[in-house]
Coordinates of C-alpha atoms in Angstrom, one line a residue:
M1 CA 25.7 19.3 39.7
R2 CA 26.3 20.5 36.1
D3 CA 27.5 18.2 33.4
Q4 CA 31.1 19.0 32.5
E5 CA 31.7 20.1 28.9
P6 CA 34.4 18.1 27.1
S7 CA 37.8 19.8 27.1
P8 CA 39.6 20.6 23.8
R9 CA 41.8 17.6 24.4
D10 CA 38.7 15.4 24.8
A11 CA 37.3 16.7 21.5
E12 CA 40.4 15.6 19.7
R13 CA 41.0 12.2 21.2
R14 CA 39.2 8.9 20.8
L15 CA 38.2 6.4 23.4
S16 CA 38.8 2.7 23.6
T17 CA 35.8 0.4 24.1
K18 CA 36.8 0.0 27.8
E19 CA 37.0 3.8 28.3
A20 CA 33.7 4.4 26.6
A21 CA 32.0 1.7 28.7
E22 CA 33.4 3.2 31.9
L23 CA 32.2 6.7 30.9
L24 CA 28.8 5.4 30.0
G25 CA 28.5 3.1 33.1
V26 CA 27.7 0.1 30.9
K27 CA 29.3 -3.2 29.9
P28 CA 31.6 -3.2 26.8
E29 CA 29.0 -5.2 24.8
T30 CA 26.4 -2.5 25.5
V31 CA 28.7 0.0 23.8
Y32 CA 28.5 -2.0 20.6
A33 CA 24.7 -2.2 21.0
Y34 CA 24.7 1.6 21.0
V35 CA 26.6 1.5 17.7
S36 CA 24.1 -0.9 16.2
R37 CA 21.3 1.4 17.2
G38 CA 22.9 4.4 15.5
Q39 CA 23.5 6.2 18.8
L40 CA 27.4 6.0 18.5
S41 CA 29.8 5.8 15.6
S42 CA 32.9 3.7 15.8
R43 CA 36.2 3.4 13.9
R44 CA 38.3 0.2 13.6
V45 CA 41.8 0.4 15.2
T46 CA 44.4 0.5 12.4
G47 CA 46.3 -2.7 12.2
G48 CA 44.7 -4.2 15.3
R49 CA 41.5 -5.5 16.9
G50 CA 38.8 -3.4 18.5
S51 CA 37.3 0.0 17.8
T52 CA 37.6 3.5 19.0
F53 CA 34.9 6.1 19.7
D54 CA 34.6 9.9 19.4
A55 CA 34.9 11.3 23.0
R56 CA 32.4 14.0 22.2
E57 CA 29.8 11.5 21.1
V58 CA 30.3 9.3 24.1
D59 CA 30.1 12.3 26.4
A60 CA 26.9 13.5 24.8
L61 CA 25.3 10.1 25.0
A62 CA 26.3 9.8 28.7
R63 CA 24.7 13.2 29.4
R64 CA 21.5 12.2 27.6
N65 CA 21.3 8.9 29.5
R66 CA 21.7 10.8 32.8
R67 CA 18.9 13.2 31.8
D68 CA 16.7 10.4 30.7
A69 CA 17.3 8.6 34.0
A70 CA 16.5 11.8 36.0
G71 CA 13.2 12.1 34.1
S72 CA 11.9 8.6 35.0
S73 CA 9.5 8.2 37.8
P74 CA 11.3 7.5 41.2
S75 CA 8.3 5.7 42.5
G76 CA 7.3 3.3 39.8
G77 CA 10.1 3.4 37.3
E78 CA 7.6 4.6 34.6
L79 CA 8.9 5.9 31.3
S80 CA 8.9 9.6 30.9
V81 CA 9.0 11.3 27.5
R82 CA 9.5 15.0 26.9
T83 CA 6.6 16.3 24.8
R84 CA 5.2 19.7 23.7
I85 CA 1.8 18.3 22.7
T86 CA -0.5 17.7 25.7
L87 CA -0.3 18.6 29.4
I88 CA -2.7 17.2 32.0
E89 CA -2.8 18.8 35.4
S90 CA -5.3 19.9 38.1
D91 CA -8.3 18.2 36.4
R92 CA -7.7 20.1 33.2
Y93 CA -5.8 19.3 30.0
Y94 CA -4.1 21.5 27.4
Y95 CA -3.1 21.2 23.7
R96 CA 0.1 23.1 23.2
G97 CA -0.6 25.2 26.2
V98 CA -4.2 26.1 25.2
D99 CA -7.2 24.7 27.2
A100 CA -8.3 21.6 25.2
V101 CA -11.9 22.0 26.2
D102 CA -12.0 25.6 25.0
L103 CA -10.5 24.5 21.7
A104 CA -12.9 21.6 21.3
T105 CA -16.0 23.6 22.0
R106 CA -15.0 26.5 19.8
H107 CA -13.3 24.8 16.8
S108 CA -14.0 21.8 14.6
Y109 CA -12.2 18.5 14.9
E110 CA -10.1 19.3 11.8
E111 CA -9.1 22.7 13.2
V112 CA -8.1 21.2 16.5
A113 CA -6.1 18.5 14.7
E114 CA -4.2 21.2 12.7
W115 CA -3.4 23.1 15.9
L116 CA -2.1 19.9 17.5
W117 CA 0.1 19.2 14.5
T118 CA 1.5 22.6 13.6
G119 CA 0.7 25.0 16.5
R120 CA -1.3 27.1 13.9
M121 CA -5.1 27.5 13.6
R122 CA -6.5 27.0 10.1
P123 CA -10.2 28.2 10.3
G124 CA -12.5 26.3 8.0
T125 CA -10.1 23.5 7.2
T126 CA -11.5 20.2 6.0
F127 CA -9.7 16.9 5.2
T128 CA -10.2 15.3 1.8
A129 CA -9.5 11.7 1.0
P130 CA -7.9 10.8 -2.4
A131 CA -10.1 8.7 -4.6
A132 CA -7.4 6.1 -5.1
S133 CA -6.8 5.7 -1.4
V134 CA -10.5 5.4 -0.7
A135 CA -11.0 2.8 -3.4
V136 CA -8.3 0.5 -2.2
A137 CA -9.3 0.9 1.5
R138 CA -13.0 0.1 0.7
R139 CA -12.1 -3.0 -1.3
A140 CA -9.9 -4.2 1.6
V141 CA -12.6 -3.5 4.3
D142 CA -15.3 -5.1 2.1
T143 CA -13.5 -8.5 2.3
L144 CA -13.9 -8.7 6.1
P145 CA -16.7 -10.7 7.8
E146 CA -19.7 -8.7 9.0
H147 CA -18.8 -9.4 12.7
A148 CA -15.4 -7.6 12.3
A149 CA -14.8 -5.0 15.0
P150 CA -14.4 -1.3 14.2
T151 CA -10.6 -1.5 14.9
D152 CA -10.4 -4.4 12.5
L153 CA -11.9 -2.3 9.8
L154 CA -9.7 0.7 10.6
R155 CA -6.5 -1.3 10.8
V156 CA -7.2 -3.0 7.4
A157 CA -8.1 0.4 5.9
T158 CA -4.9 1.9 7.2
I159 CA -2.7 -0.8 5.8
A160 CA -4.6 -0.7 2.4
A161 CA -4.1 3.1 2.3
A162 CA -0.4 2.7 2.9
T163 CA 0.0 0.4 -0.1
A164 CA -1.6 3.1 -2.3
D165 CA 0.9 5.7 -1.1
P166 CA 4.4 5.3 -2.7
L167 CA 5.7 8.3 -0.6
R168 CA 4.8 6.7 2.7
Y169 CA 8.5 6.3 3.7
D170 CA 9.1 10.1 3.4
L171 CA 9.3 11.1 7.1
S172 CA 9.7 14.8 6.5
E173 CA 7.2 17.0 8.3
D174 CA 5.4 18.2 5.2
A175 CA 5.0 14.6 3.9
V176 CA 3.7 13.3 7.3
L177 CA 1.2 16.1 7.5
G178 CA 0.1 15.3 4.0
T179 CA -0.4 11.7 5.1
A180 CA -2.4 12.8 8.2
R181 CA -4.8 15.0 6.2
T182 CA -5.6 12.2 3.8
L183 CA -5.5 9.1 6.1
I184 CA -8.1 10.3 8.6
P185 CA -10.8 11.0 5.9
T186 CA -9.8 7.7 4.2
L187 CA -10.5 5.8 7.4
V188 CA -14.0 7.3 7.7
A189 CA -14.7 6.8 4.0
A190 CA -13.8 3.1 4.2
L191 CA -16.3 2.4 7.0
P192 CA -19.6 0.8 5.8
P193 CA -22.8 3.0 5.9
A194 CA -25.2 2.7 8.8
G195 CA -28.3 1.9 6.8
H196 CA -28.3 4.8 4.4
D197 CA -26.1 6.5 1.8
R198 CA -22.6 7.4 2.9
R199 CA -21.7 11.1 3.0
D200 CA -18.2 11.8 1.6
E201 CA -18.0 15.5 1.7
G202 CA -18.4 18.3 4.3
P203 CA -17.0 18.3 7.9
L204 CA -15.6 15.0 9.1
A205 CA -18.2 14.6 11.8
H206 CA -21.0 14.7 9.3
R207 CA -19.3 12.0 7.2
L208 CA -18.7 9.9 10.3
W209 CA -22.4 10.2 11.4
T210 CA -23.5 8.3 8.3
R211 CA -21.3 5.4 9.3
L212 CA -22.5 5.3 12.9
S213 CA -26.2 6.3 13.1
P214 CA -29.1 5.0 11.0
R215 CA -30.9 8.4 11.5
K216 CA -30.6 10.0 8.1
D217 CA -31.2 13.6 9.0
P218 CA -29.4 14.4 12.3
D219 CA -30.1 17.7 14.1
E220 CA -27.4 20.3 14.4
A221 CA -27.0 19.8 18.1
S222 CA -26.2 16.0 17.7
L223 CA -23.7 16.7 14.9
R224 CA -22.0 19.3 17.1
A225 CA -21.8 16.9 20.0
L226 CA -20.2 14.3 17.7
D227 CA -17.7 16.9 16.3
T228 CA -16.8 18.1 19.8
A229 CA -16.4 14.5 21.1
L230 CA -13.8 14.0 18.3
A231 CA -12.0 17.1 19.2
L232 CA -12.0 16.3 22.9
L233 CA -10.5 12.9 22.2
V234 CA -7.7 14.0 19.8
D235 CA -5.0 13.4 22.3
H236 CA -4.5 12.6 26.0
D237 CA -0.7 12.6 26.7
L238 CA 1.1 9.2 26.7
A239 CA -1.8 6.8 26.8
A240 CA -1.0 3.2 26.0
S241 CA -1.8 3.4 22.3
T242 CA 0.2 6.7 22.0
L243 CA 3.2 5.1 23.6
A244 CA 3.0 2.3 21.0
V245 CA 2.9 4.9 18.2
R246 CA 6.0 6.6 19.6
V247 CA 7.8 3.3 19.8
A248 CA 7.0 2.6 16.2
A249 CA 8.0 6.1 15.2
S250 CA 11.2 5.8 17.2
A251 CA 12.1 2.8 14.9
R252 CA 11.3 5.1 12.0
A253 CA 8.2 3.2 10.9
H254 CA 6.2 5.3 8.5
A255 CA 3.0 7.2 9.7
Y256 CA 0.6 4.5 8.5
A257 CA 2.5 1.8 10.4
A258 CA 2.7 4.0 13.5
V259 CA -1.1 4.6 13.4
S260 CA -1.6 0.8 12.9
A261 CA 0.4 0.2 16.1
G262 CA -1.9 2.5 18.0
L263 CA -5.0 0.8 16.6
G264 CA -3.7 -2.5 17.8
V265 CA -3.5 -1.3 21.4
I266 CA -6.9 0.4 21.7
E267 CA -8.9 -2.8 21.4
G268 CA -8.3 -3.5 25.1
P269 CA -11.3 -3.0 27.4
L270 CA -9.1 -0.7 29.6
H271 CA -8.5 1.7 26.7
G272 CA -10.5 2.4 23.5
A273 CA -13.1 -0.3 24.0
A274 CA -14.1 1.0 27.4
S275 CA -16.9 3.2 26.0
G276 CA -18.6 0.0 24.6
L277 CA -18.8 -1.4 28.1
A278 CA -20.3 1.8 29.4
H279 CA -22.8 1.8 26.5
R280 CA -24.0 -1.7 27.4
L281 CA -24.2 -0.7 31.1
L282 CA -26.3 2.4 30.2
V283 CA -28.7 0.3 28.0
D284 CA -29.2 -2.1 30.9
V285 CA -30.0 0.7 33.3
L286 CA -32.5 2.2 30.7
D287 CA -34.1 -1.2 30.3
Q288 CA -34.4 -1.8 34.1
G289 CA -35.3 1.8 34.9
D290 CA -33.0 1.7 37.9
A291 CA -29.2 1.6 38.2
A292 CA -29.1 -0.2 41.6
P293 CA -29.8 -3.8 40.4
V294 CA -27.5 -3.3 37.4
I295 CA -24.7 -2.0 39.5
A296 CA -25.2 -4.8 42.0
D297 CA -25.0 -7.5 39.2
E298 CA -21.8 -5.9 37.9
L299 CA -20.2 -5.9 41.4
R300 CA -21.4 -9.4 42.2
A301 CA -19.7 -10.7 39.0
G302 CA -16.5 -9.0 40.2
R303 CA -16.5 -6.5 37.4
R304 CA -15.4 -2.9 37.6
I305 CA -18.1 -0.3 36.9
P306 CA -17.3 1.2 33.4
G307 CA -17.5 4.9 32.7
L308 CA -16.4 6.0 36.2
G309 CA -13.2 7.4 37.5
H310 CA -9.9 8.3 35.8
R311 CA -6.4 7.8 37.2
L312 CA -5.3 11.2 35.8
Y313 CA -8.3 13.2 37.2
P314 CA -8.9 13.0 40.9
G315 CA -12.0 15.2 40.3
E316 CA -14.2 15.3 37.3
D317 CA -13.0 14.4 33.8
P318 CA -13.1 17.7 31.9
R319 CA -14.0 15.8 28.6
A320 CA -17.1 14.3 30.2
R321 CA -18.2 17.6 31.7
A322 CA -17.9 19.3 28.3
L323 CA -19.7 16.6 26.4
F324 CA -22.5 16.3 29.0
A325 CA -23.1 20.0 28.6
L326 CA -23.7 19.6 24.9
L327 CA -25.9 16.5 25.3
E328 CA -28.2 18.4 27.7
R329 CA -29.2 20.5 24.6
I330 CA -30.5 17.4 22.8
P331 CA -34.0 16.5 24.1
R332 CA -33.9 12.8 23.1
A333 CA -30.7 12.5 25.2
E334 CA -32.5 13.2 28.4
P335 CA -33.3 9.5 29.4
A336 CA -29.7 8.5 28.8
L337 CA -28.4 11.5 30.8
L338 CA -30.7 10.6 33.7
A339 CA -29.5 7.0 33.6
A340 CA -25.9 8.1 33.6
R341 CA -26.6 10.3 36.6
D342 CA -28.3 7.4 38.3
I343 CA -25.2 5.3 37.7
V344 CA -22.9 7.9 39.3
E345 CA -25.1 8.5 42.3
T346 CA -25.7 4.9 43.0
T347 CA -22.0 4.1 42.9
A348 CA -21.1 7.2 44.9
R349 CA -22.7 5.7 48.0
H350 CA -19.6 3.6 48.5
A351 CA -17.1 4.9 45.9
P352 CA -17.1 8.7 45.2
L353 CA -16.1 8.4 41.5
H354 CA -17.0 10.9 38.8
A355 CA -18.2 10.1 35.3
N356 CA -15.4 9.9 32.8
V357 CA -15.5 10.5 29.0
D358 CA -16.5 6.9 28.3
L359 CA -19.8 7.3 30.1
A360 CA -20.4 10.6 28.2
L361 CA -19.7 8.8 24.9
A362 CA -22.1 6.1 25.9
V363 CA -24.9 8.8 26.4
L364 CA -24.1 10.2 23.0
T365 CA -24.1 6.8 21.2
T366 CA -27.2 5.4 22.9
S367 CA -29.2 8.6 22.4
C368 CA -28.2 8.8 18.7
G369 CA -29.2 5.2 17.9
M370 CA -25.6 4.1 17.4
P371 CA -24.3 0.6 18.2
P372 CA -22.2 -0.2 21.3
T373 CA -19.0 -0.2 19.2
A374 CA -19.6 3.4 18.0
G375 CA -17.7 4.9 20.9
E376 CA -14.7 2.9 20.0
T377 CA -14.9 4.1 16.4
I378 CA -15.2 7.7 17.5
F379 CA -12.2 7.3 19.8
A380 CA -10.0 5.6 17.1
V381 CA -10.8 8.2 14.4
A382 CA -10.3 11.1 16.8
R383 CA -7.1 9.7 18.3
T384 CA -5.5 9.1 14.9
A385 CA -4.7 12.9 14.8
G386 CA -3.0 12.7 18.2
W387 CA -1.0 9.7 17.1
I388 CA 0.3 11.6 14.0
A389 CA 1.3 14.5 16.3
H390 CA 3.3 12.2 18.5
A391 CA 4.8 10.4 15.5
L392 CA 5.9 13.7 14.1
E393 CA 7.5 14.7 17.4
E394 CA 9.2 11.4 17.8
Y395 CA 10.7 11.6 14.2
G396 CA 12.6 14.7 15.5
E397 CA 14.3 12.7 18.3
R398 CA 17.2 10.3 18.1
P399 CA 16.2 7.0 16.6
L400 CA 15.5 3.9 18.7
R401 CA 15.5 5.8 22.0
M402 CA 12.3 4.0 23.0
R403 CA 14.3 0.9 23.8
P404 CA 14.2 0.0 27.5
S405 CA 16.4 -2.8 28.8
G406 CA 14.9 -5.9 30.2
L407 CA 15.5 -7.0 33.8
Y408 CA 16.2 -10.7 33.3
A409 CA 14.7 -12.8 36.0
G410 CA 15.2 -16.3 34.5
P411 CA 17.6 -19.1 35.4
K412 CA 21.2 -18.0 35.7
P413 CA 23.2 -19.1 32.7
P414 CA 24.9 -21.1 31.6
Q415 CA 22.2 -23.8 31.8
P416 CA 22.7 -27.3 30.2
L417 CA 21.1 -28.0 26.9
P418 CA 17.6 -29.4 27.3
E419 CA 17.3 -33.2 26.5

């Protein structure tokens, strides 16, 4: 049934709190909550108590609420958010309607990021970090203990870079894009070197290599694999970290704060840190020379086998497939590729799960001499571009819309004061 448009009479009249609550299907106090969130405007009744509300605003909010309710999942009540950024379907995924694997294998990480942000391709684009931003980020990162995790370093670098940007509260599209193009290279520049001099110019993947691998002169195939991994991981719809970014952006937090929210979420072993678990599993298989005893030990300990399966891909993870294809061109990656295949085949005897991108990242990091945490760093740097894209999109929506209502399940009030 179509929503009815307000009549001319409705457009001219104002509603009482009770009338507004009835039209919205909420309690009167919720109407005032809408006012405090900026979703409704109110006007005090002249010479009396209470407020009145514009009938058109109330009607528009009621229609939005009905659309939002219709968009939620009927099975699990999951939040659904309209987005034009990434689509995942039929074991493939798309950035703004274009096959993401094709984009990642034909364009650099920076070019894919620009496409995600603007819908325009800028061939040859590179990101440059301002000297002042890099200096303050490095000073902040250098104060952390040696055992600090990659996300610790990146969070601190993000906050430090924010303090060096007096225009961070400007949420206009041009300003946020400017932040994105300088924040990502600043994060890479702030990371400590991996045993040799840092590289601070050229493609971002080349700069990141010097922070992750002790091998001073990487071959072109390895650098291409790293660059493609970054591009493949730019975005993946509303993953947990991306949802956190959109919540922050909905509250009109600036871009640095929104990225910091995303970095806080990816530390979980079920998200950004999953590649580190796959790396350690792969190293164990390489050491043992056989996946069977390693898989048996994992299952005996009640642990899930990392690097296998993905809830959004019943078949093969397209990101893993694309990255494995590139790794096959790197001779020194062959042992890790064989170990990964052994893991998949051994597990498939009882659970037919395909390799996901975490296992492919593990092959990349182990074969390039990188530490187990390298995959998490790659993931975080790559996904920062996607977080910025989602923050930009959320800034164009009504503020504070990412505010679900809690379903209270505690003691029924009023309860006596505790003694």
